[in-house]
GROMACS .gro file of C-alpha atoms in nm:
model
  513
    1MET     CA    1  -2.403   1.958   1.006
    2HIS     CA    2  -2.055   1.873   1.124
    3PRO     CA    3  -1.940   2.167   1.339
    4MET     CA    4  -1.571   2.148   1.243
    5ARG     CA    5  -1.621   2.164   0.868
    6LEU     CA    6  -1.558   2.497   0.707
    7ALA     CA    7  -1.769   2.735   0.507
    8ARG     CA    8  -1.980   2.631   0.212
    9LEU     CA    9  -1.768   2.643  -0.103
   10PRO     CA   10  -2.036   2.722  -0.367
   11THR     CA   11  -2.138   3.052  -0.204
   12ARG     CA   12  -1.787   3.197  -0.227
   13ALA     CA   13  -1.785   3.520  -0.437
   14VAL     CA   14  -2.119   3.454  -0.605
   15CYS     CA   15  -2.365   3.728  -0.694
   16VAL     CA   16  -2.733   3.693  -0.604
   17ARG     CA   17  -2.839   3.619  -0.964
   18CYS     CA   18  -2.574   3.349  -1.004
   19ALA     CA   19  -2.639   3.207  -0.662
   20SER     CA   20  -2.990   3.113  -0.770
   21ARG     CA   21  -2.859   2.942  -1.081
   22LEU     CA   22  -2.591   2.760  -0.879
   23GLY     CA   23  -2.850   2.652  -0.627
   24ASN     CA   24  -3.038   2.474  -0.904
   25ALA     CA   25  -2.716   2.319  -1.028
   26ARG     CA   26  -2.634   2.196  -0.680
   27ALA     CA   27  -2.957   2.002  -0.675
   28ARG     CA   28  -2.833   1.817  -0.985
   29GLY     CA   29  -2.476   1.781  -0.852
   30LEU     CA   30  -2.162   1.991  -0.825
   31SER     CA   31  -2.130   2.070  -1.196
   32THR     CA   32  -2.320   2.331  -1.393
   33SER     CA   33  -2.473   2.225  -1.722
   34SER     CA   34  -2.383   2.347  -2.069
   35SER     CA   35  -2.717   2.526  -2.085
   36SER     CA   36  -2.612   2.738  -1.787
   37SER     CA   37  -2.295   2.833  -1.973
   38THR     CA   38  -2.501   2.924  -2.280
   39SER     CA   39  -2.747   3.136  -2.088
   40SER     CA   40  -2.464   3.341  -1.940
   41SER     CA   41  -2.275   3.380  -2.267
   42THR     CA   42  -2.372   3.745  -2.292
   43SER     CA   43  -2.172   3.820  -1.977
   44SER     CA   44  -1.813   3.927  -2.025
   45SER     CA   45  -1.535   3.681  -1.938
   46THR     CA   46  -1.426   3.918  -1.660
   47SER     CA   47  -1.772   3.918  -1.508
   48ALA     CA   48  -1.794   3.538  -1.532
   49SER     CA   49  -1.462   3.493  -1.357
   50LEU     CA   50  -1.581   3.713  -1.073
   51THR     CA   51  -1.926   3.567  -1.028
   52HIS     CA   52  -1.869   3.196  -1.083
   53PRO     CA   53  -1.672   2.996  -0.827
   54PRO     CA   54  -1.393   2.772  -0.956
   55PRO     CA   55  -1.476   2.401  -0.992
   56PRO     CA   56  -1.406   2.190  -0.685
   57ARG     CA   57  -1.045   2.070  -0.669
   58VAL     CA   58  -0.942   1.765  -0.469
   59ALA     CA   59  -0.581   1.683  -0.384
   60ILE     CA   60  -0.496   1.315  -0.336
   61ILE     CA   61  -0.171   1.235  -0.157
   62GLY     CA   62  -0.051   0.895  -0.274
   63SER     CA   63  -0.079   0.719  -0.611
   64GLY     CA   64  -0.153   0.363  -0.507
   65PRO     CA   65  -0.479   0.172  -0.557
   66ALA     CA   66  -0.673   0.360  -0.288
   67GLY     CA   67  -0.588   0.697  -0.439
   68PHE     CA   68  -0.653   0.595  -0.799
   69TYR     CA   69  -0.981   0.420  -0.731
   70ALA     CA   70  -1.101   0.717  -0.526
   71ALA     CA   71  -0.998   0.953  -0.806
   72GLY     CA   72  -1.182   0.751  -1.068
   73LYS     CA   73  -1.500   0.739  -0.861
   74MET     CA   74  -1.501   1.114  -0.793
   75LEU     CA   75  -1.433   1.203  -1.156
   76LYS     CA   76  -1.711   0.969  -1.268
   77ASP     CA   77  -1.965   1.101  -1.022
   78GLU     CA   78  -1.896   1.473  -1.062
   79PRO     CA   79  -1.821   1.606  -1.414
   80ALA     CA   80  -1.704   1.947  -1.285
   81LEU     CA   81  -1.464   1.811  -1.025
   82ARG     CA   82  -1.087   1.806  -1.081
   83VAL     CA   83  -0.830   1.583  -0.912
   84ASP     CA   84  -0.460   1.646  -0.859
   85MET     CA   85  -0.263   1.343  -0.739
   86TYR     CA   86   0.067   1.391  -0.553
   87GLU     CA   87   0.331   1.118  -0.530
   88ALA     CA   88   0.671   1.120  -0.354
   89LEU     CA   89   0.835   0.909  -0.627
   90PRO     CA   90   0.864   1.018  -0.991
   91VAL     CA   91   0.644   0.723  -1.094
   92PRO     CA   92   0.290   0.618  -0.998
   93TYR     CA   93   0.111   0.307  -0.868
   94GLY     CA   94   0.259   0.262  -0.521
   95LEU     CA   95   0.238  -0.096  -0.394
   96VAL     CA   96   0.104  -0.221  -0.727
   97ARG     CA   97   0.443  -0.139  -0.877
   98TYR     CA   98   0.659  -0.204  -0.571
   99GLY     CA   99   0.465  -0.444  -0.349
  100VAL     CA  100   0.289  -0.699  -0.570
  101ALA     CA  101   0.507  -1.006  -0.629
  102PRO     CA  102   0.667  -1.011  -0.976
  103ASP     CA  103   0.523  -1.357  -1.044
  104HIS     CA  104   0.170  -1.217  -0.994
  105PRO     CA  105   0.141  -1.003  -1.309
  106GLU     CA  106  -0.235  -1.053  -1.323
  107VAL     CA  107  -0.270  -0.853  -1.000
  108LYS     CA  108  -0.102  -0.557  -1.171
  109ASN     CA  109  -0.364  -0.545  -1.446
  110CYS     CA  110  -0.542  -0.275  -1.246
  111THR     CA  111  -0.284  -0.030  -1.381
  112SER     CA  112  -0.476  -0.033  -1.711
  113ARG     CA  113  -0.769   0.118  -1.526
  114PHE     CA  114  -0.539   0.367  -1.353
  115THR     CA  115  -0.397   0.475  -1.690
  116GLU     CA  116  -0.752   0.529  -1.812
  117ILE     CA  117  -0.826   0.747  -1.509
  118ALA     CA  118  -0.508   0.946  -1.569
  119SER     CA  119  -0.615   1.015  -1.929
  120ASP     CA  120  -0.908   1.223  -1.804
  121PRO     CA  121  -0.825   1.590  -1.875
  122ARG     CA  122  -0.951   1.676  -1.527
  123PHE     CA  123  -0.679   1.460  -1.369
  124THR     CA  124  -0.324   1.579  -1.301
  125PHE     CA  125  -0.036   1.365  -1.172
  126ILE     CA  126   0.247   1.536  -0.985
  127GLY     CA  127   0.535   1.304  -0.902
  128ASN     CA  128   0.870   1.340  -0.720
  129LEU     CA  129   0.705   1.576  -0.474
  130ARG     CA  130   0.701   1.496  -0.103
  131ILE     CA  131   0.408   1.652   0.074
  132GLY     CA  132   0.527   1.768   0.413
  133ALA     CA  133   0.889   1.798   0.297
  134ASP     CA  134   0.899   1.968  -0.044
  135VAL     CA  135   0.559   2.129   0.005
  136PRO     CA  136   0.390   2.188   0.340
  137LEU     CA  137   0.050   2.033   0.389
  138HIS     CA  138  -0.106   2.370   0.464
  139SER     CA  139  -0.017   2.486   0.111
  140LEU     CA  140  -0.255   2.222  -0.022
  141GLN     CA  141  -0.523   2.328   0.223
  142THR     CA  142  -0.491   2.680   0.086
  143HIS     CA  143  -0.562   2.583  -0.273
  144TYR     CA  144  -0.805   2.288  -0.260
  145SER     CA  145  -1.165   2.215  -0.177
  146ALA     CA  146  -1.068   1.885  -0.011
  147LEU     CA  147  -0.761   1.673   0.066
  148LEU     CA  148  -0.763   1.293   0.052
  149LEU     CA  149  -0.471   1.126   0.231
  150ALA     CA  150  -0.400   0.789   0.068
  151TYR     CA  151  -0.028   0.744   0.123
  152GLY     CA  152  -0.038   0.393   0.264
  153ALA     CA  153   0.156   0.225   0.544
  154ALA     CA  154   0.531   0.247   0.485
  155ARG     CA  155   0.668   0.132   0.822
  156ASP     CA  156   0.705  -0.234   0.911
  157ARG     CA  157   0.642  -0.347   1.268
  158ARG     CA  158   0.945  -0.463   1.460
  159LEU     CA  159   0.980  -0.767   1.684
  160HIS     CA  160   1.142  -0.577   1.973
  161ILE     CA  161   1.356  -0.872   2.078
  162PRO     CA  162   1.732  -0.907   2.135
  163GLY     CA  163   1.938  -0.950   1.821
  164GLU     CA  164   1.697  -0.780   1.583
  165ASP     CA  165   1.972  -0.554   1.454
  166LEU     CA  166   2.212  -0.835   1.361
  167GLN     CA  167   2.325  -0.863   1.000
  168GLY     CA  168   2.099  -1.091   0.800
  169VAL     CA  169   1.779  -0.970   0.970
  170TYR     CA  170   1.544  -0.795   0.729
  171SER     CA  171   1.204  -0.642   0.707
  172ALA     CA  172   0.992  -0.847   0.467
  173ARG     CA  173   0.875  -0.517   0.326
  174ASP     CA  174   1.232  -0.412   0.247
  175PHE     CA  175   1.300  -0.749   0.085
  176VAL     CA  176   0.985  -0.719  -0.125
  177ALA     CA  177   1.084  -0.365  -0.222
  178TRP     CA  178   1.432  -0.493  -0.315
  179TYR     CA  179   1.310  -0.764  -0.552
  180ASN     CA  180   1.057  -0.518  -0.697
  181GLY     CA  181   1.313  -0.248  -0.775
  182HIS     CA  182   1.209   0.024  -0.530
  183PRO     CA  183   1.469   0.303  -0.537
  184SER     CA  184   1.500   0.304  -0.157
  185ALA     CA  185   1.576  -0.070  -0.140
  186SER     CA  186   1.776  -0.143  -0.455
  187SER     CA  187   2.102  -0.148  -0.256
  188LEU     CA  188   1.977  -0.387   0.015
  189SER     CA  189   2.198  -0.682  -0.094
  190PRO     CA  190   2.038  -0.947   0.131
  191LEU     CA  191   2.267  -1.222   0.259
  192LEU     CA  192   2.147  -1.539   0.085
  193ASP     CA  193   2.472  -1.735   0.103
  194ALA     CA  194   2.365  -1.998   0.359
  195PRO     CA  195   2.095  -2.268   0.362
  196ASP     CA  196   1.852  -2.175   0.641
  197ALA     CA  197   1.606  -1.885   0.640
  198VAL     CA  198   1.322  -1.806   0.878
  199VAL     CA  199   1.019  -1.590   0.797
  200ILE     CA  200   0.840  -1.467   1.108
  201GLY     CA  201   0.475  -1.419   1.021
  202GLN     CA  202   0.215  -1.607   0.821
  203GLY     CA  203   0.037  -1.354   0.604
  204ASN     CA  204   0.046  -1.327   0.226
  205VAL     CA  205   0.362  -1.115   0.230
  206ALA     CA  206   0.538  -1.386   0.434
  207LEU     CA  207   0.429  -1.643   0.175
  208ASP     CA  208   0.553  -1.418  -0.106
  209VAL     CA  209   0.895  -1.397   0.060
  210ALA     CA  210   0.916  -1.775   0.105
  211ARG     CA  211   0.799  -1.843  -0.251
  212ILE     CA  212   1.052  -1.603  -0.404
  213LEU     CA  213   1.334  -1.754  -0.196
  214LEU     CA  214   1.241  -2.108  -0.304
  215SER     CA  215   1.139  -2.046  -0.668
  216PRO     CA  216   1.358  -2.163  -0.955
  217VAL     CA  217   1.513  -1.841  -1.080
  218ASP     CA  218   1.436  -1.931  -1.443
  219ALA     CA  219   1.066  -1.910  -1.356
  220LEU     CA  220   1.119  -1.547  -1.253
  221ARG     CA  221   1.325  -1.427  -1.550
  222ARG     CA  222   1.024  -1.328  -1.761
  223THR     CA  223   0.874  -1.121  -1.478
  224ASP     CA  224   0.954  -0.755  -1.414
  225MET     CA  225   1.195  -0.845  -1.134
  226PRO     CA  226   1.514  -0.636  -1.176
  227GLU     CA  227   1.821  -0.808  -1.312
  228TYR     CA  228   2.023  -0.744  -0.995
  229ALA     CA  229   1.764  -0.937  -0.790
  230LEU     CA  230   1.752  -1.222  -1.042
  231GLN     CA  231   2.130  -1.250  -1.027
  232ALA     CA  232   2.130  -1.259  -0.646
  233LEU     CA  233   1.856  -1.523  -0.637
  234ALA     CA  234   2.041  -1.730  -0.899
  235GLU     CA  235   2.340  -1.734  -0.665
  236SER     CA  236   2.131  -1.794  -0.351
  237ARG     CA  237   2.218  -2.095  -0.137
  238VAL     CA  238   1.892  -2.084   0.062
  239ARG     CA  239   1.742  -2.434   0.070
  240ASN     CA  240   1.519  -2.437   0.378
  241VAL     CA  241   1.258  -2.178   0.474
  242ARG     CA  242   1.047  -2.186   0.790
  243LEU     CA  243   0.735  -1.972   0.814
  244VAL     CA  244   0.657  -1.930   1.182
  245GLY     CA  245   0.335  -1.800   1.337
  246ARG     CA  246   0.262  -1.729   1.702
  247ARG     CA  247  -0.091  -1.868   1.676
  248GLY     CA  248  -0.250  -2.164   1.496
  249VAL     CA  249  -0.352  -2.259   1.144
  250MET     CA  250  -0.694  -2.098   1.162
  251GLN     CA  251  -0.547  -1.766   1.279
  252ALA     CA  252  -0.298  -1.733   0.993
  253ALA     CA  253  -0.369  -1.428   0.775
  254TRP     CA  254  -0.291  -1.589   0.440
  255THR     CA  255  -0.536  -1.660   0.157
  256ILE     CA  256  -0.586  -1.979  -0.041
  257LYS     CA  257  -0.419  -1.861  -0.363
  258GLU     CA  258  -0.088  -1.793  -0.190
  259VAL     CA  259  -0.105  -2.117   0.014
  260ARG     CA  260  -0.174  -2.323  -0.299
  261GLU     CA  261   0.113  -2.158  -0.484
  262LEU     CA  262   0.357  -2.256  -0.211
  263LEU     CA  263   0.227  -2.614  -0.194
  264THR     CA  264   0.265  -2.658  -0.570
  265LEU     CA  265   0.590  -2.468  -0.621
  266GLU     CA  266   0.819  -2.630  -0.877
  267GLY     CA  267   1.134  -2.776  -0.728
  268ALA     CA  268   1.020  -2.723  -0.370
  269GLY     CA  269   0.832  -2.929  -0.116
  270VAL     CA  270   0.632  -2.832   0.191
  271VAL     CA  271   0.655  -3.047   0.502
  272PRO     CA  272   0.298  -3.161   0.582
  273VAL     CA  273   0.131  -2.981   0.872
  274PRO     CA  274   0.075  -3.225   1.162
  275ARG     CA  275  -0.283  -3.350   1.148
  276ALA     CA  276  -0.335  -3.253   1.512
  277MET     CA  277  -0.286  -2.888   1.415
  278LEU     CA  278  -0.578  -2.903   1.171
  279PRO     CA  279  -0.952  -2.918   1.251
  280GLU     CA  280  -1.099  -3.267   1.273
  281ASN     CA  281  -1.411  -3.157   1.086
  282THR     CA  282  -1.340  -2.885   0.832
  283LYS     CA  283  -1.704  -2.870   0.723
  284VAL     CA  284  -1.789  -2.654   1.026
  285LEU     CA  285  -1.557  -2.378   0.907
  286PRO     CA  286  -1.651  -2.073   0.703
  287ARG     CA  287  -1.584  -2.126   0.332
  288ALA     CA  288  -1.253  -1.938   0.308
  289GLN     CA  289  -1.107  -2.112   0.613
  290ARG     CA  290  -1.247  -2.449   0.505
  291ARG     CA  291  -1.080  -2.434   0.165
  292ILE     CA  292  -0.740  -2.361   0.320
  293ALA     CA  293  -0.783  -2.629   0.586
  294ASP     CA  294  -0.887  -2.888   0.325
  295LEU     CA  295  -0.586  -2.795   0.115
  296LEU     CA  296  -0.350  -2.852   0.408
  297VAL     CA  297  -0.526  -3.174   0.513
  298LYS     CA  298  -0.486  -3.320   0.165
  299HIS     CA  299  -0.122  -3.219   0.143
  300THR     CA  300   0.054  -3.524   0.283
  301ALA     CA  301   0.348  -3.558   0.044
  302GLU     CA  302   0.690  -3.514   0.200
  303PRO     CA  303   0.947  -3.308   0.006
  304ALA     CA  304   1.134  -3.514  -0.251
  305PRO     CA  305   1.511  -3.563  -0.223
  306GLY     CA  306   1.687  -3.259  -0.365
  307ASP     CA  307   1.387  -3.030  -0.322
  308ARG     CA  308   1.411  -2.695  -0.155
  309VAL     CA  309   1.201  -2.723   0.159
  310ALA     CA  310   0.936  -2.505   0.324
  311ARG     CA  311   0.801  -2.573   0.673
  312LEU     CA  312   0.497  -2.417   0.841
  313ASP     CA  313   0.541  -2.387   1.218
  314PHE     CA  314   0.261  -2.274   1.448
  315LEU     CA  315   0.220  -2.164   1.811
  316ARG     CA  316   0.571  -2.024   1.829
  317SER     CA  317   0.688  -1.673   1.924
  318PRO     CA  318   1.043  -1.549   1.869
  319VAL     CA  319   1.216  -1.432   2.186
  320GLU     CA  320   1.575  -1.387   2.068
  321LEU     CA  321   1.780  -1.372   1.749
  322ARG     CA  322   2.119  -1.522   1.825
  323PRO     CA  323   2.446  -1.446   1.649
  324ASP     CA  324   2.628  -1.701   1.441
  325ASN     CA  325   2.918  -1.857   1.635
  326ALA     CA  326   3.144  -1.813   1.334
  327SER     CA  327   3.037  -1.454   1.264
  328LEU     CA  328   2.918  -1.273   1.575
  329GLY     CA  329   2.775  -0.980   1.384
  330ARG     CA  330   2.539  -1.200   1.182
  331VAL     CA  331   2.228  -1.391   1.283
  332GLY     CA  332   2.274  -1.767   1.318
  333SER     CA  333   1.962  -1.894   1.494
  334VAL     CA  334   1.624  -1.797   1.639
  335LYS     CA  335   1.500  -1.891   1.984
  336PHE     CA  336   1.124  -1.949   2.007
  337GLN     CA  337   0.890  -1.988   2.299
  338VAL     CA  338   0.612  -2.245   2.262
  339ASN     CA  339   0.254  -2.116   2.286
  340GLU     CA  340  -0.086  -2.264   2.360
  341TYR     CA  341  -0.437  -2.128   2.337
  342VAL     CA  342  -0.560  -1.943   2.643
  343PRO     CA  343  -0.815  -2.138   2.851
  344GLY     CA  344  -1.155  -2.133   2.686
  345ALA     CA  345  -1.027  -2.017   2.348
  346ASP     CA  346  -1.168  -2.186   2.039
  347PRO     CA  347  -0.881  -2.294   1.807
  348LEU     CA  348  -1.117  -2.239   1.512
  349ASP     CA  349  -1.178  -1.876   1.607
  350PRO     CA  350  -0.965  -1.645   1.385
  351SER     CA  351  -0.923  -1.409   1.681
  352ALA     CA  352  -0.828  -1.679   1.936
  353ARG     CA  353  -0.550  -1.567   2.172
  354VAL     CA  354  -0.248  -1.764   2.289
  355GLN     CA  355  -0.012  -1.766   2.584
  356ALA     CA  356   0.336  -1.899   2.653
  357VAL     CA  357   0.375  -2.258   2.769
  358ASP     CA  358   0.602  -2.345   3.060
  359ALA     CA  359   0.820  -2.560   2.840
  360PRO     CA  360   1.176  -2.558   2.704
  361GLU     CA  361   1.233  -2.300   2.434
  362GLU     CA  362   1.325  -2.412   2.086
  363VAL     CA  363   1.622  -2.294   1.882
  364VAL     CA  364   1.625  -2.327   1.502
  365PRO     CA  365   1.906  -2.238   1.261
  366ALA     CA  366   1.862  -1.918   1.063
  367ASN     CA  367   2.124  -1.750   0.848
  368ALA     CA  368   1.866  -1.500   0.725
  369VAL     CA  369   1.554  -1.380   0.909
  370PHE     CA  370   1.263  -1.187   0.757
  371ARG     CA  371   1.011  -1.027   0.990
  372SER     CA  372   0.664  -1.003   0.840
  373ILE     CA  373   0.430  -0.914   1.126
  374GLY     CA  374   0.248  -0.622   0.972
  375TYR     CA  375   0.286  -0.261   0.867
  376ALA     CA  376   0.185   0.076   1.004
  377ALA     CA  377   0.135   0.419   0.855
  378GLU     CA  378   0.350   0.708   0.966
  379PRO     CA  379   0.244   1.069   1.008
  380ILE     CA  380   0.365   1.298   0.734
  381ALA     CA  381   0.510   1.631   0.836
  382GLY     CA  382   0.248   1.897   0.897
  383LEU     CA  383  -0.040   1.681   1.020
  384ASP     CA  384  -0.041   1.865   1.354
  385GLU     CA  385  -0.054   2.206   1.191
  386ALA     CA  386  -0.341   2.084   0.974
  387GLY     CA  387  -0.530   1.974   1.285
  388VAL     CA  388  -0.512   1.606   1.182
  389GLY     CA  389  -0.476   1.345   1.454
  390PHE     CA  390  -0.263   1.031   1.434
  391ASP     CA  391  -0.298   0.703   1.622
  392GLY     CA  392   0.061   0.588   1.674
  393ARG     CA  393  -0.040   0.262   1.840
  394ARG     CA  394  -0.261   0.148   1.554
  395GLY     CA  395  -0.054   0.319   1.286
  396LEU     CA  396  -0.336   0.508   1.111
  397ILE     CA  397  -0.522   0.837   1.097
  398PRO     CA  398  -0.840   0.834   1.312
  399ASN     CA  399  -1.150   0.887   1.102
  400ALA     CA  400  -1.522   0.832   1.074
  401GLU     CA  401  -1.625   0.699   0.731
  402GLY     CA  402  -1.314   0.858   0.588
  403ARG     CA  403  -1.362   1.199   0.754
  404VAL     CA  404  -1.044   1.275   0.944
  405LYS     CA  405  -1.050   1.340   1.317
  406GLY     CA  406  -0.828   1.575   1.512
  407PRO     CA  407  -0.620   1.492   1.820
  408GLY     CA  408  -0.923   1.544   2.043
  409GLY     CA  409  -1.159   1.333   1.833
  410GLU     CA  410  -1.319   1.633   1.663
  411GLU     CA  411  -1.392   1.615   1.292
  412VAL     CA  412  -1.152   1.805   1.064
  413GLY     CA  413  -1.341   1.966   0.779
  414GLY     CA  414  -1.229   1.902   0.424
  415VAL     CA  415  -0.963   1.639   0.502
  416TYR     CA  416  -1.023   1.269   0.431
  417VAL     CA  417  -0.841   0.936   0.425
  418ALA     CA  418  -0.851   0.619   0.215
  419GLY     CA  419  -0.671   0.287   0.206
  420TRP     CA  420  -0.425   0.155   0.461
  421VAL     CA  421  -0.370   0.491   0.632
  422LYS     CA  422  -0.747   0.488   0.692
  423ARG     CA  423  -0.815   0.134   0.812
  424GLY     CA  424  -0.476  -0.025   0.868
  425PRO     CA  425  -0.272  -0.256   0.640
  426THR     CA  426  -0.529  -0.525   0.575
  427GLY     CA  427  -0.701  -0.671   0.273
  428VAL     CA  428  -0.621  -0.709  -0.093
  429ILE     CA  429  -0.656  -0.471  -0.388
  430ALA     CA  430  -1.027  -0.550  -0.422
  431SER     CA  431  -1.093  -0.440  -0.065
  432THR     CA  432  -0.879  -0.132  -0.117
  433MET     CA  433  -1.088  -0.050  -0.424
  434ALA     CA  434  -1.407  -0.069  -0.219
  435ASP     CA  435  -1.250   0.147   0.048
  436GLY     CA  436  -1.139   0.404  -0.208
  437PHE     CA  437  -1.491   0.415  -0.350
  438ALA     CA  438  -1.638   0.468  -0.003
  439SER     CA  439  -1.405   0.757   0.078
  440ALA     CA  440  -1.475   0.912  -0.263
  441ASP     CA  441  -1.848   0.902  -0.190
  442THR     CA  442  -1.787   1.077   0.142
  443VAL     CA  443  -1.584   1.354  -0.024
  444VAL     CA  444  -1.839   1.409  -0.301
  445ASN     CA  445  -2.135   1.406  -0.063
  446ASP     CA  446  -1.970   1.666   0.158
  447LEU     CA  447  -1.885   1.888  -0.137
  448ARG     CA  448  -2.241   1.858  -0.262
  449ALA     CA  449  -2.351   1.981   0.079
  450GLY     CA  450  -2.123   2.282   0.042
  451LEU     CA  451  -1.871   2.156   0.297
  452GLY     CA  452  -1.500   2.180   0.233
  453LEU     CA  453  -1.181   2.373   0.289
  454GLY     CA  454  -1.287   2.688   0.111
  455GLY     CA  455  -0.952   2.713  -0.068
  456THR     CA  456  -0.861   2.932  -0.363
  457GLY     CA  457  -0.955   2.661  -0.610
  458LEU     CA  458  -0.624   2.705  -0.791
  459GLY     CA  459  -0.512   2.352  -0.709
  460TRP     CA  460  -0.181   2.249  -0.865
  461GLU     CA  461  -0.150   2.583  -1.042
  462GLY     CA  462  -0.134   2.750  -0.701
  463VAL     CA  463   0.101   2.496  -0.547
  464ARG     CA  464   0.327   2.488  -0.854
  465LYS     CA  465   0.449   2.844  -0.799
  466GLU     CA  466   0.580   2.747  -0.458
  467VAL     CA  467   0.737   2.426  -0.591
  468GLU     CA  468   0.918   2.596  -0.877
  469GLY     CA  469   1.045   2.862  -0.640
  470LYS     CA  470   1.222   2.588  -0.445
  471GLY     CA  471   1.375   2.425  -0.752
  472VAL     CA  472   1.199   2.090  -0.700
  473MET     CA  473   1.213   1.866  -1.009
  474TRP     CA  474   0.856   1.740  -1.024
  475THR     CA  475   0.725   1.498  -1.285
  476GLY     CA  476   0.393   1.478  -1.465
  477TRP     CA  477   0.217   1.197  -1.649
  478ARG     CA  478   0.411   1.271  -1.966
  479GLU     CA  479   0.736   1.215  -1.778
  480TRP     CA  480   0.602   0.887  -1.638
  481GLU     CA  481   0.515   0.776  -1.991
  482ALA     CA  482   0.873   0.847  -2.100
  483ILE     CA  483   1.008   0.638  -1.811
  484ASP     CA  484   0.757   0.363  -1.883
  485GLU     CA  485   0.860   0.351  -2.250
  486VAL     CA  486   1.230   0.315  -2.169
  487GLU     CA  487   1.162   0.046  -1.908
  488ARG     CA  488   0.959  -0.152  -2.159
  489GLU     CA  489   1.226  -0.117  -2.426
  490ARG     CA  490   1.494  -0.242  -2.189
  491GLY     CA  491   1.269  -0.525  -2.078
  492LYS     CA  492   1.199  -0.633  -2.435
  493ALA     CA  493   1.572  -0.668  -2.497
  494LEU     CA  494   1.586  -0.905  -2.198
  495GLY     CA  495   1.276  -1.106  -2.289
  496LYS     CA  496   1.057  -0.960  -2.015
  497GLU     CA  497   0.783  -0.700  -1.975
  498ARG     CA  498   1.006  -0.427  -1.836
  499GLU     CA  499   1.336  -0.362  -1.665
  500LYS     CA  500   1.263  -0.105  -1.397
  501ILE     CA  501   1.479   0.200  -1.350
  502VAL     CA  502   1.578   0.190  -0.984
  503ASP     CA  503   1.765   0.520  -0.952
  504ILE     CA  504   1.563   0.838  -0.912
  505GLU     CA  505   1.824   1.055  -1.081
  506GLU     CA  506   1.818   0.825  -1.383
  507MET     CA  507   1.439   0.839  -1.387
  508LEU     CA  508   1.455   1.217  -1.403
  509ARG     CA  509   1.715   1.211  -1.681
  510VAL     CA  510   1.505   0.967  -1.884
  511ALA     CA  511   1.202   1.189  -1.826
  512GLY     CA  512   1.388   1.493  -1.955
  513ARG     CA  513   1.390   1.665  -1.618
   0.00000   0.00000   0.00000
């Protein structure tokens, strides 16, 4: 028994006769069978409402992959359970809609599964509602059996070096949100009017940024990239992109698909990685690392004349972003320190550490800089009042197998986490799916054991009264379908899948709100 979890939900307001019947049902799962309903049909509806507890209600905060996969697993495993999903934007899908590169439509196919989950009558989507701002977190605790926090990692990590606030310096996350039509980033207007760009970081997001900057714009026109972004990229003068990592090839966080896409990008060439930077014998590497190393070893072709050019630089750390001599408010170059592996470190070890070399620093031209060194979750308002801890250094909510911990390390009953806010911003959608499943299992197992918040069981119906009293314009799945239909119609007229609506007020008008 976990001492901080609250009272057993199934025993709430249950008469002795019904408690026996519910005890048998609990052995089979949370739901009661149709035969139980039949056997009690002689009871009046008033009596039934007094003696039978409401079905368990789970609130999920966040509508990305972690939240949807967790919802689907819980609904599948427990027929009586109901899920209400809360989202700050009027539309669902989180990073699948706003983080996956437009030229990776196959990755977005998971939305078909999410739509299937949303069609379950036990599922409710509530959009355009900010938990912690429009509705306090404790209101959800009042009305639910359990809360699952799955709101992702929205803050990018900064470099903390001089010049980071110069014009032309961007978060890779903001740039990705811009070319994906996120309402908060649609007005970014990145400066792409000069030839040299630097991407600091070597994960998949960094490769996405470089690939989008170097791609022929005609190859992107049939994607769901917004027209304003296509126009800006068509006018872009960026010709050279450096992707710079502070460690070596074997420590880069990219995966083979994204590396191969950059190496084979139409109209662009990648400067070969110096052979000394690559392992002499790639056969000793684990399979994933070996495939990437072999790919880079075999890539020996220099960029052709007229190609846009990508360069992969290793063992370099930025120490200063310098202003352009002709425009002092804008970045013009990046100063890097040279690194080496610490004594005794194995260059093939993915966790190998590096240190600065006592050598002259290097300065490279950069008219646009994109930092891509990771993300972190932020605490939503009301976590403290809910007794939920937050690890600011790691950028996540402390937990044990998805069970949230308080500031002192104690377990907080009935509150759970999934996805990046649980484990940090790592992995791909497949790993997020597995994580969502695992957290769902934890929630269901605890509810089966009678452990939860002990709320009213009203769920959204209870929260809705408070929301409507504040005049908040929330959206449901029907409103999302109306937005989706208009986006697809506009996209069809342009020869693409959809043209996203990037203004929240317009979304609400289209949705009839």
